[in-house]
């Protein structure tokens, strides 16, 4: 089931359903995988959807592999001459700045065990399984990804998912 859109109260926090006057507010702990978070730094289809989700989030978490994956995508675009050196440096600086305000989930024994179980059950890349396992270990309210197979596995693993339309 896809996540619904949320109304925000006066403070910018997400208002509880049926209370859009801002009387009661709830937090939304969001976990973004690399395919989703990269859309914050690389303008492409789905970037607006990611920005809206981030605007609604109370807290953001990512896996420890998220930054290297995003920097890899930025480097590839620079090699392909889709990003100038200055655009690359600015995007990389933004990634590192944003991560300072995020919770970074490390690779624990629990995360690795969950990732292995996911790999045995679903046709995932190892990095995708690690993102889902990290989100599960953090007990996220919303898992966000632009990868259909990963979204399917995350839903089956009991996570509430928002798929980024690409």
PDB file of N, CA and C in Angstrom, residues 31-71:
ATOM      1  N   UNK A  31      13.040   7.081   6.162  1.00  0.00           N
ATOM      2  CA  UNK A  31      14.292   6.463   5.732  1.00  0.00           C
ATOM      3  C   UNK A  31      14.311   6.496   4.210  1.00  0.00           C
ATOM      4  N   UNK A  32      15.318   7.117   3.620  1.00  0.00           N
ATOM      5  CA  UNK A  32      15.464   7.151   2.165  1.00  0.00           C
ATOM      6  C   UNK A  32      16.632   6.284   1.755  1.00  0.00           C
ATOM      7  N   UNK A  33      16.416   5.472   0.731  1.00  0.00           N
ATOM      8  CA  UNK A  33      17.533   4.736   0.160  1.00  0.00           C
ATOM      9  C   UNK A  33      18.249   5.667  -0.819  1.00  0.00           C
ATOM     10  N   UNK A  34      19.353   5.223  -1.359  1.00  0.00           N
ATOM     11  CA  UNK A  34      20.163   6.063  -2.245  1.00  0.00           C
ATOM     12  C   UNK A  34      19.427   6.470  -3.509  1.00  0.00           C
ATOM     13  N   UNK A  35      18.627   5.567  -4.070  1.00  0.00           N
ATOM     14  CA  UNK A  35      17.921   5.886  -5.317  1.00  0.00           C
ATOM     15  C   UNK A  35      16.944   7.035  -5.129  1.00  0.00           C
ATOM     16  N   UNK A  36      16.396   7.157  -3.936  1.00  0.00           N
ATOM     17  CA  UNK A  36      15.471   8.254  -3.648  1.00  0.00           C
ATOM     18  C   UNK A  36      16.227   9.517  -3.257  1.00  0.00           C
ATOM     19  N   UNK A  37      17.163   9.412  -2.320  1.00  0.00           N
ATOM     20  CA  UNK A  37      17.855  10.600  -1.843  1.00  0.00           C
ATOM     21  C   UNK A  37      18.674  11.268  -2.944  1.00  0.00           C
ATOM     22  N   UNK A  38      19.200  10.503  -3.883  1.00  0.00           N
ATOM     23  CA  UNK A  38      19.978  11.077  -4.980  1.00  0.00           C
ATOM     24  C   UNK A  38      19.161  12.096  -5.775  1.00  0.00           C
ATOM     25  N   UNK A  39      17.849  11.913  -5.802  1.00  0.00           N
ATOM     26  CA  UNK A  39      16.976  12.831  -6.540  1.00  0.00           C
ATOM     27  C   UNK A  39      16.922  14.215  -5.898  1.00  0.00           C
ATOM     28  N   UNK A  40      17.412  14.344  -4.698  1.00  0.00           N
ATOM     29  CA  UNK A  40      17.528  15.664  -4.072  1.00  0.00           C
ATOM     30  C   UNK A  40      18.674  16.462  -4.691  1.00  0.00           C
ATOM     31  N   UNK A  41      19.673  15.774  -5.211  1.00  0.00           N
ATOM     32  CA  UNK A  41      20.888  16.417  -5.713  1.00  0.00           C
ATOM     33  C   UNK A  41      21.012  16.355  -7.228  1.00  0.00           C
ATOM     34  N   UNK A  42      20.270  15.453  -7.846  1.00  0.00           N
ATOM     35  CA  UNK A  42      20.272  15.298  -9.299  1.00  0.00           C
ATOM     36  C   UNK A  42      18.843  15.521  -9.762  1.00  0.00           C
ATOM     37  N   UNK A  43      18.607  16.611 -10.452  1.00  0.00           N
ATOM     38  CA  UNK A  43      17.257  16.943 -10.903  1.00  0.00           C
ATOM     39  C   UNK A  43      16.822  15.954 -11.974  1.00  0.00           C
ATOM     40  N   UNK A  44      15.803  15.171 -11.645  1.00  0.00           N
ATOM     41  CA  UNK A  44      15.261  14.184 -12.562  1.00  0.00           C
ATOM     42  C   UNK A  44      13.852  13.847 -12.130  1.00  0.00           C
ATOM     43  N   UNK A  45      13.190  12.999 -12.899  1.00  0.00           N
ATOM     44  CA  UNK A  45      11.824  12.623 -12.562  1.00  0.00           C
ATOM     45  C   UNK A  45      11.801  12.036 -11.148  1.00  0.00           C
ATOM     46  N   UNK A  46      10.879  12.526 -10.332  1.00  0.00           N
ATOM     47  CA  UNK A  46      10.764  12.076  -8.957  1.00  0.00           C
ATOM     48  C   UNK A  46      11.398  13.035  -7.957  1.00  0.00           C
ATOM     49  N   UNK A  47      12.179  14.010  -8.433  1.00  0.00           N
ATOM     50  CA  UNK A  47      12.842  14.952  -7.525  1.00  0.00           C
ATOM     51  C   UNK A  47      11.833  15.761  -6.714  1.00  0.00           C
ATOM     52  N   UNK A  48      10.749  16.200  -7.345  1.00  0.00           N
ATOM     53  CA  UNK A  48       9.729  16.963  -6.618  1.00  0.00           C
ATOM     54  C   UNK A  48       9.064  16.120  -5.537  1.00  0.00           C
ATOM     55  N   UNK A  49       8.816  14.860  -5.832  1.00  0.00           N
ATOM     56  CA  UNK A  49       8.196  13.958  -4.862  1.00  0.00           C
ATOM     57  C   UNK A  49       9.120  13.756  -3.660  1.00  0.00           C
ATOM     58  N   UNK A  50      10.413  13.580  -3.901  1.00  0.00           N
ATOM     59  CA  UNK A  50      11.384  13.421  -2.808  1.00  0.00           C
ATOM     60  C   UNK A  50      11.429  14.685  -1.961  1.00  0.00           C
ATOM     61  N   UNK A  51      11.438  15.844  -2.604  1.00  0.00           N
ATOM     62  CA  UNK A  51      11.488  17.098  -1.866  1.00  0.00           C
ATOM     63  C   UNK A  51      10.255  17.257  -0.975  1.00  0.00           C
ATOM     64  N   UNK A  52       9.089  16.867  -1.483  1.00  0.00           N
ATOM     65  CA  UNK A  52       7.861  16.959  -0.682  1.00  0.00           C
ATOM     66  C   UNK A  52       7.936  16.031   0.528  1.00  0.00           C
ATOM     67  N   UNK A  53       8.454  14.848   0.340  1.00  0.00           N
ATOM     68  CA  UNK A  53       8.600  13.902   1.458  1.00  0.00           C
ATOM     69  C   UNK A  53       9.572  14.455   2.494  1.00  0.00           C
ATOM     70  N   UNK A  54      10.697  14.968   2.040  1.00  0.00           N
ATOM     71  CA  UNK A  54      11.685  15.519   2.967  1.00  0.00           C
ATOM     72  C   UNK A  54      11.124  16.724   3.720  1.00  0.00           C
ATOM     73  N   UNK A  55      10.298  17.512   3.072  1.00  0.00           N
ATOM     74  CA  UNK A  55       9.680  18.670   3.731  1.00  0.00           C
ATOM     75  C   UNK A  55       8.731  18.238   4.837  1.00  0.00           C
ATOM     76  N   UNK A  56       8.149  17.058   4.703  1.00  0.00           N
ATOM     77  CA  UNK A  56       7.201  16.547   5.690  1.00  0.00           C
ATOM     78  C   UNK A  56       7.866  15.743   6.802  1.00  0.00           C
ATOM     79  N   UNK A  57       9.125  15.380   6.608  1.00  0.00           N
ATOM     80  CA  UNK A  57       9.811  14.500   7.557  1.00  0.00           C
ATOM     81  C   UNK A  57      10.208  15.240   8.832  1.00  0.00           C
ATOM     82  N   UNK A  58      10.049  14.549   9.951  1.00  0.00           N
ATOM     83  CA  UNK A  58      10.554  15.048  11.225  1.00  0.00           C
ATOM     84  C   UNK A  58      12.025  14.702  11.373  1.00  0.00           C
ATOM     85  N   UNK A  59      12.364  13.468  11.017  1.00  0.00           N
ATOM     86  CA  UNK A  59      13.745  13.012  11.038  1.00  0.00           C
ATOM     87  C   UNK A  59      14.010  12.183   9.799  1.00  0.00           C
ATOM     88  N   UNK A  60      15.262  12.182   9.398  1.00  0.00           N
ATOM     89  CA  UNK A  60      15.695  11.433   8.227  1.00  0.00           C
ATOM     90  C   UNK A  60      16.773  10.456   8.651  1.00  0.00           C
ATOM     91  N   UNK A  61      16.684   9.242   8.129  1.00  0.00           N
ATOM     92  CA  UNK A  61      17.746   8.258   8.340  1.00  0.00           C
ATOM     93  C   UNK A  61      18.139   7.670   6.993  1.00  0.00           C
ATOM     94  N   UNK A  62      19.392   7.273   6.916  1.00  0.00           N
ATOM     95  CA  UNK A  62      19.935   6.614   5.735  1.00  0.00           C
ATOM     96  C   UNK A  62      20.879   5.520   6.207  1.00  0.00           C
ATOM     97  N   UNK A  63      21.190   4.600   5.320  1.00  0.00           N
ATOM     98  CA  UNK A  63      22.170   3.574   5.667  1.00  0.00           C
ATOM     99  C   UNK A  63      23.574   4.126   5.470  1.00  0.00           C
ATOM    100  N   UNK A  64      24.527   3.469   6.079  1.00  0.00           N
ATOM    101  CA  UNK A  64      25.920   3.886   6.011  1.00  0.00           C
ATOM    102  C   UNK A  64      26.440   3.848   4.569  1.00  0.00           C
ATOM    103  N   UNK A  65      25.818   3.083   3.698  1.00  0.00           N
ATOM    104  CA  UNK A  65      26.277   2.996   2.305  1.00  0.00           C
ATOM    105  C   UNK A  65      25.646   4.056   1.412  1.00  0.00           C
ATOM    106  N   UNK A  66      24.744   4.850   1.932  1.00  0.00           N
ATOM    107  CA  UNK A  66      24.017   5.828   1.125  1.00  0.00           C
ATOM    108  C   UNK A  66      24.928   6.904   0.528  1.00  0.00           C
ATOM    109  N   UNK A  67      25.772   7.502   1.324  1.00  0.00           N
ATOM    110  CA  UNK A  67      26.633   8.578   0.821  1.00  0.00           C
ATOM    111  C   UNK A  67      27.562   8.076  -0.289  1.00  0.00           C
ATOM    112  N   UNK A  68      28.279   6.959  -0.098  1.00  0.00           N
ATOM    113  CA  UNK A  68      29.126   6.488  -1.202  1.00  0.00           C
ATOM    114  C   UNK A  68      28.330   6.185  -2.479  1.00  0.00           C
ATOM    115  N   UNK A  69      27.124   5.660  -2.341  1.00  0.00           N
ATOM    116  CA  UNK A  69      26.317   5.383  -3.538  1.00  0.00           C
ATOM    117  C   UNK A  69      25.920   6.671  -4.252  1.00  0.00           C
ATOM    118  N   UNK A  70      25.543   7.705  -3.502  1.00  0.00           N
ATOM    119  CA  UNK A  70      25.164   8.975  -4.124  1.00  0.00           C
ATOM    120  C   UNK A  70      26.380   9.649  -4.755  1.00  0.00           C
ATOM    121  N   UNK A  71      27.506   9.652  -4.053  1.00  0.00           N
ATOM    122  CA  UNK A  71      28.715  10.247  -4.622  1.00  0.00           C
ATOM    123  C   UNK A  71      29.118   9.491  -5.888  1.00  0.00           C
TER     124      UNK A  71
END
